[in-house]
Amino acid sequence: MSDSHIAEMNVVLCGLEAPLAAQLTEAVSRFANVRHVRSAASIPECVGYVERTGAGVVFCGADPRHYCALLKALKRRSLKPNVVVASRLPDVSAWLHALEHGAANYCAAPFEARDIRWILEAALGAWPVVFV
């Protein structure tokens, strides 16, 4: 399938530590349907990017205060990107907490291509995702 048949999306990284943001940027950028990956240092900046770009996925840090505040801010603006909590280490209780509070998914480093692919496909409504 050619790239012209693939829905394109923008991705926002919100409040992630620099090494984690770099790993995610590299992992997400390998997919042909990802147009732009933007980093936001704050929740208001993230919400602004989502509003302006129509971002389909927001990766945010694993601090529950942060992602709960982000989810509330997005909801107040009626924005519905898939919010994915990203962590340096996998933690089942953190994963469950994130999902219970409205996150679409949870992922942990190292970011495997198949996991990122699944996250992006879910955001696209199961459209196929193409590697570059």
JSON list of C-alpha atoms in Angstrom, two decimals:
[
{"chain": "A", "resi": 1, "resn": "MET", "atom": "CA", "xyz": [0.00, 0.00, 0.00]},
{"chain": "A", "resi": 2, "resn": "SER", "atom": "CA", "xyz": [1.39, 3.41, -0.87]},
{"chain": "A", "resi": 3, "resn": "ASP", "atom": "CA", "xyz": [1.74, 6.27, 1.57]},
{"chain": "A", "resi": 4, "resn": "SER", "atom": "CA", "xyz": [-0.98, 8.21, -0.27]},
{"chain": "A", "resi": 5, "resn": "HIS", "atom": "CA", "xyz": [-3.57, 5.80, 1.14]},
{"chain": "A", "resi": 6, "resn": "ILE", "atom": "CA", "xyz": [-2.39, 6.21, 4.71]},
{"chain": "A", "resi": 7, "resn": "ALA", "atom": "CA", "xyz": [-3.96, 8.78, 7.01]},
{"chain": "A", "resi": 8, "resn": "GLU", "atom": "CA", "xyz": [-1.35, 11.20, 8.28]},
{"chain": "A", "resi": 9, "resn": "MET", "atom": "CA", "xyz": [-1.06, 12.35, 11.85]},
{"chain": "A", "resi": 10, "resn": "ASN", "atom": "CA", "xyz": [0.84, 14.66, 14.12]},
{"chain": "A", "resi": 11, "resn": "VAL", "atom": "CA", "xyz": [2.24, 13.50, 17.44]},
{"chain": "A", "resi": 12, "resn": "VAL", "atom": "CA", "xyz": [2.94, 15.59, 20.54]},
{"chain": "A", "resi": 13, "resn": "LEU", "atom": "CA", "xyz": [5.33, 14.66, 23.35]},
{"chain": "A", "resi": 14, "resn": "CYS", "atom": "CA", "xyz": [4.29, 16.36, 26.57]},
{"chain": "A", "resi": 15, "resn": "GLY", "atom": "CA", "xyz": [6.51, 16.85, 29.60]},
{"chain": "A", "resi": 16, "resn": "LEU", "atom": "CA", "xyz": [8.82, 13.91, 28.95]},
{"chain": "A", "resi": 17, "resn": "GLU", "atom": "CA", "xyz": [12.41, 13.71, 30.17]},
{"chain": "A", "resi": 18, "resn": "ALA", "atom": "CA", "xyz": [14.84, 14.46, 27.33]},
{"chain": "A", "resi": 19, "resn": "PRO", "atom": "CA", "xyz": [16.20, 10.89, 26.91]},
{"chain": "A", "resi": 20, "resn": "LEU", "atom": "CA", "xyz": [12.70, 9.40, 26.87]},
{"chain": "A", "resi": 21, "resn": "ALA", "atom": "CA", "xyz": [11.48, 12.07, 24.43]},
{"chain": "A", "resi": 22, "resn": "ALA", "atom": "CA", "xyz": [14.44, 11.36, 22.13]},
{"chain": "A", "resi": 23, "resn": "GLN", "atom": "CA", "xyz": [13.74, 7.61, 22.15]},
{"chain": "A", "resi": 24, "resn": "LEU", "atom": "CA", "xyz": [10.05, 8.15, 21.40]},
{"chain": "A", "resi": 25, "resn": "THR", "atom": "CA", "xyz": [10.76, 10.69, 18.66]},
{"chain": "A", "resi": 26, "resn": "GLU", "atom": "CA", "xyz": [13.07, 8.21, 16.97]},
{"chain": "A", "resi": 27, "resn": "ALA", "atom": "CA", "xyz": [10.58, 5.34, 17.33]},
{"chain": "A", "resi": 28, "resn": "VAL", "atom": "CA", "xyz": [7.56, 7.31, 16.11]},
{"chain": "A", "resi": 29, "resn": "SER", "atom": "CA", "xyz": [9.40, 9.03, 13.26]},
{"chain": "A", "resi": 30, "resn": "ARG", "atom": "CA", "xyz": [10.08, 5.68, 11.56]},
{"chain": "A", "resi": 31, "resn": "PHE", "atom": "CA", "xyz": [6.45, 5.51, 10.45]},
{"chain": "A", "resi": 32, "resn": "ALA", "atom": "CA", "xyz": [5.59, 7.10, 7.12]},
{"chain": "A", "resi": 33, "resn": "ASN", "atom": "CA", "xyz": [2.21, 8.41, 8.27]},
{"chain": "A", "resi": 34, "resn": "VAL", "atom": "CA", "xyz": [3.66, 10.54, 11.09]},
{"chain": "A", "resi": 35, "resn": "ARG", "atom": "CA", "xyz": [4.04, 14.06, 9.68]},
{"chain": "A", "resi": 36, "resn": "HIS", "atom": "CA", "xyz": [5.39, 15.96, 12.67]},
{"chain": "A", "resi": 37, "resn": "VAL", "atom": "CA", "xyz": [6.56, 15.13, 16.18]},
{"chain": "A", "resi": 38, "resn": "ARG", "atom": "CA", "xyz": [6.48, 18.15, 18.48]},
{"chain": "A", "resi": 39, "resn": "SER", "atom": "CA", "xyz": [7.71, 18.43, 22.06]},
{"chain": "A", "resi": 40, "resn": "ALA", "atom": "CA", "xyz": [5.77, 20.48, 24.59]},
{"chain": "A", "resi": 41, "resn": "ALA", "atom": "CA", "xyz": [7.30, 21.48, 27.92]},
{"chain": "A", "resi": 42, "resn": "SER", "atom": "CA", "xyz": [3.95, 22.23, 29.57]},
{"chain": "A", "resi": 43, "resn": "ILE", "atom": "CA", "xyz": [0.32, 21.18, 29.47]},
{"chain": "A", "resi": 44, "resn": "PRO", "atom": "CA", "xyz": [-0.89, 24.50, 28.00]},
{"chain": "A", "resi": 45, "resn": "GLU", "atom": "CA", "xyz": [1.75, 24.26, 25.27]},
{"chain": "A", "resi": 46, "resn": "CYS", "atom": "CA", "xyz": [0.68, 20.66, 24.56]},
{"chain": "A", "resi": 47, "resn": "VAL", "atom": "CA", "xyz": [-3.00, 21.59, 24.39]},
{"chain": "A", "resi": 48, "resn": "GLY", "atom": "CA", "xyz": [-2.10, 24.42, 22.00]},
{"chain": "A", "resi": 49, "resn": "TYR", "atom": "CA", "xyz": [-0.22, 22.03, 19.71]},
{"chain": "A", "resi": 50, "resn": "VAL", "atom": "CA", "xyz": [-3.14, 19.59, 19.72]},
{"chain": "A", "resi": 51, "resn": "GLU", "atom": "CA", "xyz": [-5.56, 22.39, 18.84]},
{"chain": "A", "resi": 52, "resn": "ARG", "atom": "CA", "xyz": [-3.39, 23.81, 16.05]},
{"chain": "A", "resi": 53, "resn": "THR", "atom": "CA", "xyz": [-2.22, 20.55, 14.49]},
{"chain": "A", "resi": 54, "resn": "GLY", "atom": "CA", "xyz": [-5.07, 18.16, 15.24]},
{"chain": "A", "resi": 55, "resn": "ALA", "atom": "CA", "xyz": [-2.56, 15.75, 16.77]},
{"chain": "A", "resi": 56, "resn": "GLY", "atom": "CA", "xyz": [-3.90, 12.22, 17.00]},
{"chain": "A", "resi": 57, "resn": "VAL", "atom": "CA", "xyz": [-1.54, 11.00, 19.71]},
{"chain": "A", "resi": 58, "resn": "VAL", "atom": "CA", "xyz": [-0.01, 12.64, 22.77]},
{"chain": "A", "resi": 59, "resn": "PHE", "atom": "CA", "xyz": [2.74, 10.79, 24.64]},
{"chain": "A", "resi": 60, "resn": "CYS", "atom": "CA", "xyz": [3.12, 12.10, 28.18]},
{"chain": "A", "resi": 61, "resn": "GLY", "atom": "CA", "xyz": [5.10, 11.24, 31.29]},
{"chain": "A", "resi": 62, "resn": "ALA", "atom": "CA", "xyz": [4.09, 8.63, 33.84]},
{"chain": "A", "resi": 63, "resn": "ASP", "atom": "CA", "xyz": [3.52, 11.01, 36.76]},
{"chain": "A", "resi": 64, "resn": "PRO", "atom": "CA", "xyz": [-0.19, 10.58, 37.56]},
{"chain": "A", "resi": 65, "resn": "ARG", "atom": "CA", "xyz": [-0.57, 14.26, 38.51]},
{"chain": "A", "resi": 66, "resn": "HIS", "atom": "CA", "xyz": [0.76, 15.25, 35.10]},
{"chain": "A", "resi": 67, "resn": "TYR", "atom": "CA", "xyz": [-1.29, 12.92, 32.91]},
{"chain": "A", "resi": 68, "resn": "CYS", "atom": "CA", "xyz": [-4.48, 13.45, 34.93]},
{"chain": "A", "resi": 69, "resn": "ALA", "atom": "CA", "xyz": [-4.08, 17.23, 34.54]},
{"chain": "A", "resi": 70, "resn": "LEU", "atom": "CA", "xyz": [-3.36, 16.80, 30.83]},
{"chain": "A", "resi": 71, "resn": "LEU", "atom": "CA", "xyz": [-6.43, 14.61, 30.31]},
{"chain": "A", "resi": 72, "resn": "LYS", "atom": "CA", "xyz": [-8.61, 17.17, 32.13]},
{"chain": "A", "resi": 73, "resn": "ALA", "atom": "CA", "xyz": [-7.20, 20.06, 30.09]},
{"chain": "A", "resi": 74, "resn": "LEU", "atom": "CA", "xyz": [-7.84, 18.21, 26.82]},
{"chain": "A", "resi": 75, "resn": "LYS", "atom": "CA", "xyz": [-11.37, 17.29, 27.90]},
{"chain": "A", "resi": 76, "resn": "ARG", "atom": "CA", "xyz": [-12.16, 20.92, 28.84]},
{"chain": "A", "resi": 77, "resn": "ARG", "atom": "CA", "xyz": [-11.26, 21.93, 25.26]},
{"chain": "A", "resi": 78, "resn": "SER", "atom": "CA", "xyz": [-13.20, 18.96, 23.77]},
{"chain": "A", "resi": 79, "resn": "LEU", "atom": "CA", "xyz": [-9.98, 17.59, 22.28]},
{"chain": "A", "resi": 80, "resn": "LYS", "atom": "CA", "xyz": [-9.72, 13.82, 21.88]},
{"chain": "A", "resi": 81, "resn": "PRO", "atom": "CA", "xyz": [-6.23, 12.70, 20.93]},
{"chain": "A", "resi": 82, "resn": "ASN", "atom": "CA", "xyz": [-5.13, 9.28, 22.16]},
{"chain": "A", "resi": 83, "resn": "VAL", "atom": "CA", "xyz": [-3.10, 10.03, 25.29]},
{"chain": "A", "resi": 84, "resn": "VAL", "atom": "CA", "xyz": [-0.38, 7.45, 25.85]},
{"chain": "A", "resi": 85, "resn": "VAL", "atom": "CA", "xyz": [1.52, 7.38, 29.13]},
{"chain": "A", "resi": 86, "resn": "ALA", "atom": "CA", "xyz": [5.21, 6.68, 28.50]},
{"chain": "A", "resi": 87, "resn": "SER", "atom": "CA", "xyz": [7.60, 5.46, 31.16]},
{"chain": "A", "resi": 88, "resn": "ARG", "atom": "CA", "xyz": [11.25, 4.51, 31.46]},
{"chain": "A", "resi": 89, "resn": "LEU", "atom": "CA", "xyz": [10.29, 1.28, 33.23]},
{"chain": "A", "resi": 90, "resn": "PRO", "atom": "CA", "xyz": [7.24, -0.96, 32.80]},
{"chain": "A", "resi": 91, "resn": "ASP", "atom": "CA", "xyz": [4.95, -1.01, 35.82]},
{"chain": "A", "resi": 92, "resn": "VAL", "atom": "CA", "xyz": [1.66, -2.90, 35.80]},
{"chain": "A", "resi": 93, "resn": "SER", "atom": "CA", "xyz": [0.05, -0.79, 38.53]},
{"chain": "A", "resi": 94, "resn": "ALA", "atom": "CA", "xyz": [1.05, 2.43, 36.73]},
{"chain": "A", "resi": 95, "resn": "TRP", "atom": "CA", "xyz": [-0.36, 1.03, 33.48]},
{"chain": "A", "resi": 96, "resn": "LEU", "atom": "CA", "xyz": [-3.68, 0.16, 35.14]},
{"chain": "A", "resi": 97, "resn": "HIS", "atom": "CA", "xyz": [-3.87, 3.54, 36.88]},
{"chain": "A", "resi": 98, "resn": "ALA", "atom": "CA", "xyz": [-3.27, 5.37, 33.60]},
{"chain": "A", "resi": 99, "resn": "LEU", "atom": "CA", "xyz": [-6.00, 3.42, 31.82]},
{"chain": "A", "resi": 100, "resn": "GLU", "atom": "CA", "xyz": [-8.45, 3.87, 34.69]},
{"chain": "A", "resi": 101, "resn": "HIS", "atom": "CA", "xyz": [-7.95, 7.64, 34.49]},
{"chain": "A", "resi": 102, "resn": "GLY", "atom": "CA", "xyz": [-8.57, 7.91, 30.76]},
{"chain": "A", "resi": 103, "resn": "ALA", "atom": "CA", "xyz": [-5.28, 7.23, 29.00]},
{"chain": "A", "resi": 104, "resn": "ALA", "atom": "CA", "xyz": [-5.62, 5.32, 25.74]},
{"chain": "A", "resi": 105, "resn": "ASN", "atom": "CA", "xyz": [-2.51, 3.26, 26.39]},
{"chain": "A", "resi": 106, "resn": "TYR", "atom": "CA", "xyz": [0.76, 2.89, 28.28]},
{"chain": "A", "resi": 107, "resn": "CYS", "atom": "CA", "xyz": [4.21, 2.09, 26.93]},
{"chain": "A", "resi": 108, "resn": "ALA", "atom": "CA", "xyz": [7.67, 1.72, 28.41]},
{"chain": "A", "resi": 109, "resn": "ALA", "atom": "CA", "xyz": [11.21, 1.93, 27.06]},
{"chain": "A", "resi": 110, "resn": "PRO", "atom": "CA", "xyz": [12.71, 0.40, 25.09]},
{"chain": "A", "resi": 111, "resn": "PHE", "atom": "CA", "xyz": [10.01, 1.31, 22.56]},
{"chain": "A", "resi": 112, "resn": "GLU", "atom": "CA", "xyz": [9.45, -1.66, 20.28]},
{"chain": "A", "resi": 113, "resn": "ALA", "atom": "CA", "xyz": [8.30, -1.01, 16.71]},
{"chain": "A", "resi": 114, "resn": "ARG", "atom": "CA", "xyz": [5.34, -3.38, 17.08]},
{"chain": "A", "resi": 115, "resn": "ASP", "atom": "CA", "xyz": [4.11, -1.56, 20.19]},
{"chain": "A", "resi": 116, "resn": "ILE", "atom": "CA", "xyz": [4.40, 1.87, 18.59]},
{"chain": "A", "resi": 117, "resn": "ARG", "atom": "CA", "xyz": [2.71, 0.48, 15.48]},
{"chain": "A", "resi": 118, "resn": "TRP", "atom": "CA", "xyz": [-0.23, -0.78, 17.56]},
{"chain": "A", "resi": 119, "resn": "ILE", "atom": "CA", "xyz": [-0.55, 2.59, 19.34]},
{"chain": "A", "resi": 120, "resn": "LEU", "atom": "CA", "xyz": [-0.57, 4.49, 16.04]},
{"chain": "A", "resi": 121, "resn": "GLU", "atom": "CA", "xyz": [-3.01, 2.05, 14.40]},
{"chain": "A", "resi": 122, "resn": "ALA", "atom": "CA", "xyz": [-5.38, 2.47, 17.34]},
{"chain": "A", "resi": 123, "resn": "ALA", "atom": "CA", "xyz": [-5.18, 6.26, 16.96]},
{"chain": "A", "resi": 124, "resn": "LEU", "atom": "CA", "xyz": [-5.92, 5.97, 13.25]},
{"chain": "A", "resi": 125, "resn": "GLY", "atom": "CA", "xyz": [-8.85, 3.65, 13.78]},
{"chain": "A", "resi": 126, "resn": "ALA", "atom": "CA", "xyz": [-6.89, 0.55, 12.65]},
{"chain": "A", "resi": 127, "resn": "TRP", "atom": "CA", "xyz": [-5.53, 2.08, 9.44]},
{"chain": "A", "resi": 128, "resn": "PRO", "atom": "CA", "xyz": [-2.39, 0.26, 8.35]},
{"chain": "A", "resi": 129, "resn": "VAL", "atom": "CA", "xyz": [0.84, 1.90, 9.43]},
{"chain": "A", "resi": 130, "resn": "VAL", "atom": "CA", "xyz": [3.74, 1.96, 6.99]},
{"chain": "A", "resi": 131, "resn": "PHE", "atom": "CA", "xyz": [7.47, 2.00, 7.81]},
{"chain": "A", "resi": 132, "resn": "VAL", "atom": "CA", "xyz": [9.70, 4.37, 5.88]}
]
